[in-house]
Short mmCIF file of N, CA and C in Angstrom, two decimals:
data_model
loop_
_atom_site.label_atom_id
_atom_site.label_comp_id
_atom_site.label_asym_id
_atom_site.label_seq_id
_atom_site.Cartn_x
_atom_site.Cartn_y
_atom_site.Cartn_z
N MET A 14 -26.82 -0.80 6.03
CA MET A 14 -25.69 -1.69 5.84
C MET A 14 -24.57 -1.23 6.75
N GLU A 15 -23.89 -2.16 7.35
CA GLU A 15 -22.77 -1.84 8.21
C GLU A 15 -21.48 -2.32 7.57
N PHE A 16 -20.39 -1.63 7.87
CA PHE A 16 -19.09 -1.99 7.34
C PHE A 16 -18.15 -2.27 8.50
N SER A 17 -17.40 -3.35 8.40
CA SER A 17 -16.39 -3.64 9.41
C SER A 17 -15.15 -2.83 9.10
N ASP A 18 -14.14 -2.93 9.95
CA ASP A 18 -12.90 -2.18 9.73
C ASP A 18 -12.19 -2.56 8.44
N SER A 19 -12.42 -3.78 7.96
CA SER A 19 -11.72 -4.24 6.77
C SER A 19 -12.47 -3.92 5.48
N ARG A 20 -13.64 -3.34 5.57
CA ARG A 20 -14.44 -3.04 4.39
C ARG A 20 -14.73 -1.55 4.30
N ALA A 21 -14.90 -1.09 3.11
CA ALA A 21 -15.25 0.31 2.89
C ALA A 21 -16.19 0.39 1.70
N GLY A 22 -16.88 1.48 1.60
CA GLY A 22 -17.79 1.68 0.49
C GLY A 22 -18.51 2.99 0.67
N PHE A 23 -19.66 3.11 0.05
CA PHE A 23 -20.44 4.33 0.15
C PHE A 23 -21.87 3.99 0.57
N VAL A 24 -22.46 4.91 1.32
CA VAL A 24 -23.85 4.78 1.74
C VAL A 24 -24.61 5.91 1.05
N VAL A 25 -25.76 5.59 0.48
CA VAL A 25 -26.58 6.57 -0.23
C VAL A 25 -27.88 6.76 0.53
N GLU A 26 -28.23 8.03 0.78
CA GLU A 26 -29.45 8.33 1.52
C GLU A 26 -30.23 9.44 0.82
N GLY A 27 -31.54 9.41 0.97
CA GLY A 27 -32.41 10.49 0.52
C GLY A 27 -32.47 10.66 -0.97
N GLY A 28 -32.71 11.90 -1.37
CA GLY A 28 -32.77 12.24 -2.78
C GLY A 28 -34.15 12.11 -3.37
N GLY A 29 -34.24 12.47 -4.64
CA GLY A 29 -35.49 12.40 -5.37
C GLY A 29 -36.20 13.74 -5.38
N ALA A 30 -37.15 13.88 -6.27
CA ALA A 30 -37.95 15.11 -6.39
C ALA A 30 -37.08 16.36 -6.38
N GLU A 31 -36.02 16.33 -7.18
CA GLU A 31 -35.08 17.45 -7.32
C GLU A 31 -34.26 17.74 -6.06
N ARG A 32 -34.28 16.84 -5.10
CA ARG A 32 -33.42 16.97 -3.92
C ARG A 32 -32.18 16.11 -4.14
N PRO A 33 -31.04 16.53 -3.60
CA PRO A 33 -29.82 15.73 -3.81
C PRO A 33 -29.81 14.47 -2.95
N PHE A 34 -29.12 13.46 -3.45
CA PHE A 34 -28.80 12.28 -2.66
C PHE A 34 -27.57 12.61 -1.84
N LEU A 35 -27.47 12.12 -0.63
CA LEU A 35 -26.25 12.22 0.16
C LEU A 35 -25.50 10.92 -0.05
N VAL A 36 -24.28 11.01 -0.54
CA VAL A 36 -23.44 9.85 -0.77
C VAL A 36 -22.25 9.99 0.17
N ALA A 37 -22.20 9.14 1.21
CA ALA A 37 -21.18 9.26 2.25
C ALA A 37 -20.23 8.07 2.22
N PHE A 38 -18.94 8.35 2.34
CA PHE A 38 -17.93 7.31 2.41
C PHE A 38 -18.06 6.60 3.75
N ALA A 39 -18.13 5.28 3.72
CA ALA A 39 -18.26 4.49 4.94
C ALA A 39 -17.02 3.62 5.09
N GLY A 40 -16.04 4.18 5.71
CA GLY A 40 -14.78 3.47 5.92
C GLY A 40 -13.88 4.33 6.78
N ARG A 41 -12.67 3.91 6.92
CA ARG A 41 -11.72 4.70 7.71
C ARG A 41 -11.53 6.06 7.06
N GLY A 42 -11.40 7.08 7.89
CA GLY A 42 -11.27 8.45 7.39
C GLY A 42 -10.01 8.70 6.58
N SER A 43 -8.96 7.96 6.85
CA SER A 43 -7.70 8.16 6.16
C SER A 43 -7.86 7.93 4.66
N GLY A 44 -7.58 8.94 3.88
CA GLY A 44 -7.67 8.84 2.43
C GLY A 44 -9.06 9.03 1.87
N ALA A 45 -10.04 9.28 2.72
CA ALA A 45 -11.41 9.43 2.24
C ALA A 45 -11.56 10.58 1.27
N GLY A 46 -10.86 11.68 1.52
CA GLY A 46 -10.97 12.84 0.64
C GLY A 46 -10.62 12.52 -0.80
N LYS A 47 -9.57 11.72 -1.00
CA LYS A 47 -9.17 11.34 -2.37
C LYS A 47 -10.22 10.44 -3.01
N LEU A 48 -10.77 9.52 -2.23
CA LEU A 48 -11.80 8.64 -2.78
C LEU A 48 -13.06 9.42 -3.13
N VAL A 49 -13.46 10.32 -2.26
CA VAL A 49 -14.65 11.13 -2.50
C VAL A 49 -14.46 11.97 -3.77
N ALA A 50 -13.29 12.57 -3.93
CA ALA A 50 -13.01 13.38 -5.11
C ALA A 50 -13.02 12.52 -6.38
N ALA A 51 -12.47 11.33 -6.31
CA ALA A 51 -12.45 10.43 -7.47
C ALA A 51 -13.86 10.01 -7.86
N TYR A 52 -14.68 9.70 -6.87
CA TYR A 52 -16.06 9.30 -7.17
C TYR A 52 -16.88 10.49 -7.68
N ALA A 53 -16.61 11.67 -7.18
CA ALA A 53 -17.30 12.86 -7.68
C ALA A 53 -16.99 13.05 -9.17
N ALA A 54 -15.73 12.87 -9.54
CA ALA A 54 -15.33 13.00 -10.94
C ALA A 54 -16.01 11.94 -11.81
N ALA A 55 -16.10 10.71 -11.30
CA ALA A 55 -16.75 9.63 -12.05
C ALA A 55 -18.24 9.92 -12.23
N LEU A 56 -18.89 10.42 -11.18
CA LEU A 56 -20.31 10.75 -11.28
C LEU A 56 -20.54 11.89 -12.27
N ARG A 57 -19.66 12.89 -12.26
CA ARG A 57 -19.78 13.99 -13.22
C ARG A 57 -19.60 13.48 -14.65
N ALA A 58 -18.66 12.56 -14.84
CA ALA A 58 -18.42 12.00 -16.17
C ALA A 58 -19.64 11.21 -16.65
N ALA A 59 -20.42 10.69 -15.72
CA ALA A 59 -21.64 9.95 -16.06
C ALA A 59 -22.83 10.87 -16.25
N GLY A 60 -22.59 12.19 -16.16
CA GLY A 60 -23.65 13.16 -16.41
C GLY A 60 -24.43 13.60 -15.19
N MET A 61 -23.94 13.29 -14.01
CA MET A 61 -24.62 13.71 -12.79
C MET A 61 -23.95 14.95 -12.22
N ARG A 62 -24.67 15.67 -11.42
CA ARG A 62 -24.10 16.81 -10.71
C ARG A 62 -23.67 16.30 -9.34
N ALA A 63 -22.39 16.43 -9.01
CA ALA A 63 -21.85 15.96 -7.73
C ALA A 63 -21.00 17.06 -7.12
N GLU A 64 -21.32 17.42 -5.89
CA GLU A 64 -20.59 18.47 -5.18
C GLU A 64 -20.25 18.01 -3.77
N PRO A 65 -19.11 18.43 -3.24
CA PRO A 65 -18.78 18.08 -1.86
C PRO A 65 -19.84 18.61 -0.91
N ASP A 66 -20.11 17.85 0.12
CA ASP A 66 -21.03 18.30 1.18
C ASP A 66 -20.24 19.24 2.08
N SER A 67 -20.70 20.46 2.22
CA SER A 67 -19.96 21.46 3.00
C SER A 67 -19.90 21.11 4.48
N ASP A 68 -20.75 20.21 4.94
CA ASP A 68 -20.76 19.82 6.36
C ASP A 68 -19.95 18.56 6.65
N ASP A 69 -19.50 17.85 5.62
CA ASP A 69 -18.83 16.56 5.84
C ASP A 69 -17.86 16.29 4.71
N GLU A 70 -16.57 16.25 5.01
CA GLU A 70 -15.57 16.02 3.97
C GLU A 70 -15.60 14.62 3.39
N GLN A 71 -16.34 13.72 4.01
CA GLN A 71 -16.45 12.35 3.53
C GLN A 71 -17.75 12.12 2.77
N ALA A 72 -18.40 13.19 2.33
CA ALA A 72 -19.70 13.03 1.68
C ALA A 72 -19.85 13.94 0.46
N LEU A 73 -20.71 13.50 -0.43
CA LEU A 73 -21.06 14.26 -1.62
C LEU A 73 -22.57 14.48 -1.64
N GLN A 74 -22.97 15.54 -2.28
CA GLN A 74 -24.38 15.71 -2.62
C GLN A 74 -24.45 15.46 -4.12
N VAL A 75 -25.39 14.60 -4.52
CA VAL A 75 -25.49 14.19 -5.93
C VAL A 75 -26.92 14.39 -6.41
N TRP A 76 -27.03 15.09 -7.54
CA TRP A 76 -28.33 15.30 -8.19
C TRP A 76 -28.32 14.49 -9.49
N LEU A 77 -29.44 13.85 -9.78
CA LEU A 77 -29.58 13.17 -11.06
C LEU A 77 -30.02 14.23 -12.06
N THR A 78 -29.38 14.28 -13.21
CA THR A 78 -29.73 15.29 -14.21
C THR A 78 -30.28 14.65 -15.45
#
């Protein structure tokens, strides 16, 4: 899926078999850190394990628990 400049969202890749999903913010970088942190909190509240990706400030690693 592609996003134009006026749209933003998240892209989910990989995961399964005890491997984390990569959840990456797909939008302008400005403010991405706050959005990523908010979504990480929401995923944790839903019972998932969500941690920042150490290689990309606009991405999370998410495990289904």
